[in-house]
Short mmCIF file of C-alpha atoms and ligand atoms in Angstrom, two decimals:
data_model
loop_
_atom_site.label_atom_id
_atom_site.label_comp_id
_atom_site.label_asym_id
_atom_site.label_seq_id
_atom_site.Cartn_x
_atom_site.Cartn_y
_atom_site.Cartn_z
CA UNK A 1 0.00 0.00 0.00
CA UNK A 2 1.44 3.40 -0.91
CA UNK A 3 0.70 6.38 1.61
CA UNK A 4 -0.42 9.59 1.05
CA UNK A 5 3.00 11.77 2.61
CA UNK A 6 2.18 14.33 5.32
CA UNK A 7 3.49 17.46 4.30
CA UNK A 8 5.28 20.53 6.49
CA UNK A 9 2.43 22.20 8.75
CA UNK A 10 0.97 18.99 9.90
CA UNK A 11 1.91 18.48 13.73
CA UNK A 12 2.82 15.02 13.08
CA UNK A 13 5.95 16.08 11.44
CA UNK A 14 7.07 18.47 14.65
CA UNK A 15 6.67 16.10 17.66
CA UNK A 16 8.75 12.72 19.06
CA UNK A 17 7.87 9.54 17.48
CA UNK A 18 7.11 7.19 20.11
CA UNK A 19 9.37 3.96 20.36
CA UNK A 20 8.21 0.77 18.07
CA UNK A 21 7.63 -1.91 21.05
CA UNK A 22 6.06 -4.46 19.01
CA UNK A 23 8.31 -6.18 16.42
CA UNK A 24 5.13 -8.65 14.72
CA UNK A 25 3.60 -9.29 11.02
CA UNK A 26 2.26 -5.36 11.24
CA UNK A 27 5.06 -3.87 11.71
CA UNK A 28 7.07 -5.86 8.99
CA UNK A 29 3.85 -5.18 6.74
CA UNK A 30 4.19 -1.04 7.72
CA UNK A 31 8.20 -1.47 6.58
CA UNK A 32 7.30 -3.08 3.15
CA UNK A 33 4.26 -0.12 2.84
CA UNK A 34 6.62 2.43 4.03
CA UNK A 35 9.18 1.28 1.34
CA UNK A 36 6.64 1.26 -1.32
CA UNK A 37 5.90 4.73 -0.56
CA UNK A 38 9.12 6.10 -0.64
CA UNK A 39 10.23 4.37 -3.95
CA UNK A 40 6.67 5.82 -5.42
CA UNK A 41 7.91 9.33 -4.41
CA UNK A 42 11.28 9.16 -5.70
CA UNK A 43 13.02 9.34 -1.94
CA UNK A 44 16.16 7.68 -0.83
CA UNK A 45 14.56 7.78 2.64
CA UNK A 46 10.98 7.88 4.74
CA UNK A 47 10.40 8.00 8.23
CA UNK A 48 7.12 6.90 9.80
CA UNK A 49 5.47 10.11 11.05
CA UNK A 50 5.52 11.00 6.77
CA UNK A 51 2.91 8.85 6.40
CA UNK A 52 1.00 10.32 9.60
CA UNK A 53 2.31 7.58 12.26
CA UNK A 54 4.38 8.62 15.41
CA UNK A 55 6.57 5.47 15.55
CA UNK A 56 10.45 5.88 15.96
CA UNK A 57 11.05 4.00 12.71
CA UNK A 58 12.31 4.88 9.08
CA UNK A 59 13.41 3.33 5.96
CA UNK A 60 16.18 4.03 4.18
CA UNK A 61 17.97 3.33 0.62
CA UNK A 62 20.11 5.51 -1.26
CA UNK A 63 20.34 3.26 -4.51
CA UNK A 64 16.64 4.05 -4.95
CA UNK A 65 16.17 0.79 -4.99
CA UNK A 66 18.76 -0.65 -7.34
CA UNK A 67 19.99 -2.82 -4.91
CA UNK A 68 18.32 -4.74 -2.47
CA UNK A 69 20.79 -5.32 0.13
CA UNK A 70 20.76 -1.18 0.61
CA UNK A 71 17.72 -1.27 2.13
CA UNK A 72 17.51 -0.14 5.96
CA UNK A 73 15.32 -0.49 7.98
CA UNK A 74 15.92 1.66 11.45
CA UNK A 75 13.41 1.09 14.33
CA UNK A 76 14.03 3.23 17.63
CA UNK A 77 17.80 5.26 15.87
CA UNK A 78 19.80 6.97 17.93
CA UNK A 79 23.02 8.03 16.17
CA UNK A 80 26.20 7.54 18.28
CA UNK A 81 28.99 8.74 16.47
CA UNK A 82 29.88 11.28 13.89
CA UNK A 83 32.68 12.49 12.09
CA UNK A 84 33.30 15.35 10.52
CA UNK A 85 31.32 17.64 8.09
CA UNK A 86 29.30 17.89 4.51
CA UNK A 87 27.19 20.79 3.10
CA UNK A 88 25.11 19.62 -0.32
CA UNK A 89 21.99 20.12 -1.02
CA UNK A 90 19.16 18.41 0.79
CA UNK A 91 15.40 18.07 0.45
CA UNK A 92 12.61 16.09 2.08
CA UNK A 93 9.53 14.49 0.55
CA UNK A 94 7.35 16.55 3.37
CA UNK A 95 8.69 19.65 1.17
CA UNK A 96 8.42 19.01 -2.09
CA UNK A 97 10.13 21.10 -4.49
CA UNK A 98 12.20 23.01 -1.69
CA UNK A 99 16.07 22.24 -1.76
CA UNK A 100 18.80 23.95 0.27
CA UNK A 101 22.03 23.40 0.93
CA UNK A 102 22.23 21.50 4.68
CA UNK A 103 25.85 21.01 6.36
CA UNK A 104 25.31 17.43 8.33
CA UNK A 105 28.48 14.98 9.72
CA UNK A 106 29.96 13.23 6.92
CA UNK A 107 30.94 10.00 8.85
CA UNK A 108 27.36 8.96 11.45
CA UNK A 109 27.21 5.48 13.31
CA UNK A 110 23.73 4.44 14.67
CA UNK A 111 22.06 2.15 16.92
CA UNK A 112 18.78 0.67 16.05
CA UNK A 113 16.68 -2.37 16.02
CA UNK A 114 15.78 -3.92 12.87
CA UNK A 115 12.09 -4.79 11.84
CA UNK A 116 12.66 -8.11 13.79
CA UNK A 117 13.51 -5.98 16.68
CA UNK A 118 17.65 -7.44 16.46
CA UNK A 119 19.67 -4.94 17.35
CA UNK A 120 22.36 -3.33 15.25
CA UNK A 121 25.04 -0.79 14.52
CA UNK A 122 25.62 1.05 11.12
CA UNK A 123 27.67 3.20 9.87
CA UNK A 124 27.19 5.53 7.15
CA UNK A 125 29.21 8.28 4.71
CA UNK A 126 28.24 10.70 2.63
CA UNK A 127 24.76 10.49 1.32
CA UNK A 128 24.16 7.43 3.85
CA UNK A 129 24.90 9.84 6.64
CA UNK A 130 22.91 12.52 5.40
CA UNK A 131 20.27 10.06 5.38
CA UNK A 132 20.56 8.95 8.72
CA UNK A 133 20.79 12.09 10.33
CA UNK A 134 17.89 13.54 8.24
CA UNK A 135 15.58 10.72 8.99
CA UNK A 136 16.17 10.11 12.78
CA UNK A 137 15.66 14.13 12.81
CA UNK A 138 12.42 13.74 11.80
CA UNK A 139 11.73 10.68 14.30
CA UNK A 140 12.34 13.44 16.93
CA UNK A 141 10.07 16.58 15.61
CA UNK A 142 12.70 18.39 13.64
CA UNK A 143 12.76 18.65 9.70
CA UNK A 144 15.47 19.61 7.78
CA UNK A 145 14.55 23.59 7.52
CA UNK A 146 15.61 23.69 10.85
CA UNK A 147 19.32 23.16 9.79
CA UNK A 148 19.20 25.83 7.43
CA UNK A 149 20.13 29.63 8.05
CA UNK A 150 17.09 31.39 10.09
CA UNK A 151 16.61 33.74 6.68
CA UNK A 152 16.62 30.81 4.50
CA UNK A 153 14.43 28.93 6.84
CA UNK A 154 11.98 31.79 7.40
CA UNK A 155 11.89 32.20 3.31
CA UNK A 156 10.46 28.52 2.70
CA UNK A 157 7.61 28.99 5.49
CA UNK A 158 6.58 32.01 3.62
CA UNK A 159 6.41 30.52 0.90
CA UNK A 160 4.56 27.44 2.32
CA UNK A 161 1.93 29.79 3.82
CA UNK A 162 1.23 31.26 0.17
CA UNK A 163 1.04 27.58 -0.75
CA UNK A 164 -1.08 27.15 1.67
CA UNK A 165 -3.33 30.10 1.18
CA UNK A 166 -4.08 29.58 -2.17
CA UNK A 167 -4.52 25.37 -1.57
CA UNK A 168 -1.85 24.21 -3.65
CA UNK A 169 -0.48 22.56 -0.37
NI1 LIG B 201 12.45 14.25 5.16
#
């Protein structure tokens, strides 16, 4: 099943996800759902509160689904490590059509269960890291904007509120 995908404004996307305590058939069903989704949009990543549920899990794959053994999937993240720096550009599939350039680590190690509820460590570079960081972000409340310089930031809501106004959000 592919999701509809919250977009900025909706609270969902601005508070904690609470921790996935149930590792059964529904939750592996939500991964392969949350998967579809994200290939459907075009994303290299989707955490749950995107599709309107405020569970600490995401997916992730950077191939965009080239290979199979990329795929992630990161229940309860928590990144323990990083090293050093990247700026590129970044955007998020709860802004679509905004892109900016974000400075994240360029080295991130995380803790997480899997969607058997094993747990694991991963490590990450470049785009990976991005990824990671961008995606447990949003599993606490904060979207990428909020790395972005305050005029910068401030510029996008603006232009979200026209959006908004005139319902082409
Ligand atoms: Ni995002």
């Amino acid at each position: 099943m592919i999701y509809p995908i919250v977009k900025y404004g909706q609270p969902v996307l601005e508070e904690a996800a609470a921790a996935v305590t149930i590792f059964d058939a529904e939750l592996e069903k939500l991964v392969a759902d949350m998967f579809d989704t994200m290939y459907a949009a075009h994303g290299v990543g989707l955490a749950a509160p995107q599709i309107g549920i405020s569970k600490s899990l995401c997916v992730i794959d950077i191939t965009s689904n080239e290979d199979p053994t990329a795929r992630l999937v990161l229940a309860n993240p928590e990144v323990i490590s990083i090293e050093g720096k990247q700026t590129d550009e970044e955007g998020c599939l709860s802004l679509p059509n905004f892109r900016a350039q974000a400075t994240r680590p360029m080295k991130a190690t995380v803790r997480a269960q899997d969607a058997r509820g094993q747990e694991m460590t991963v490590s990450g570079e470049g785009l990976l890291a991005r990824a990671f960081c961008h995606e447990i972000d949003h599993l606490n409340g904060i979207l990428f904007i909020h790395h972005l310089s305050m005029l910068k930031r401030d510029s996008i809501r603006r232009k979200v509120r026209r959006m908004v106004k005139a319902g082409e959000w």
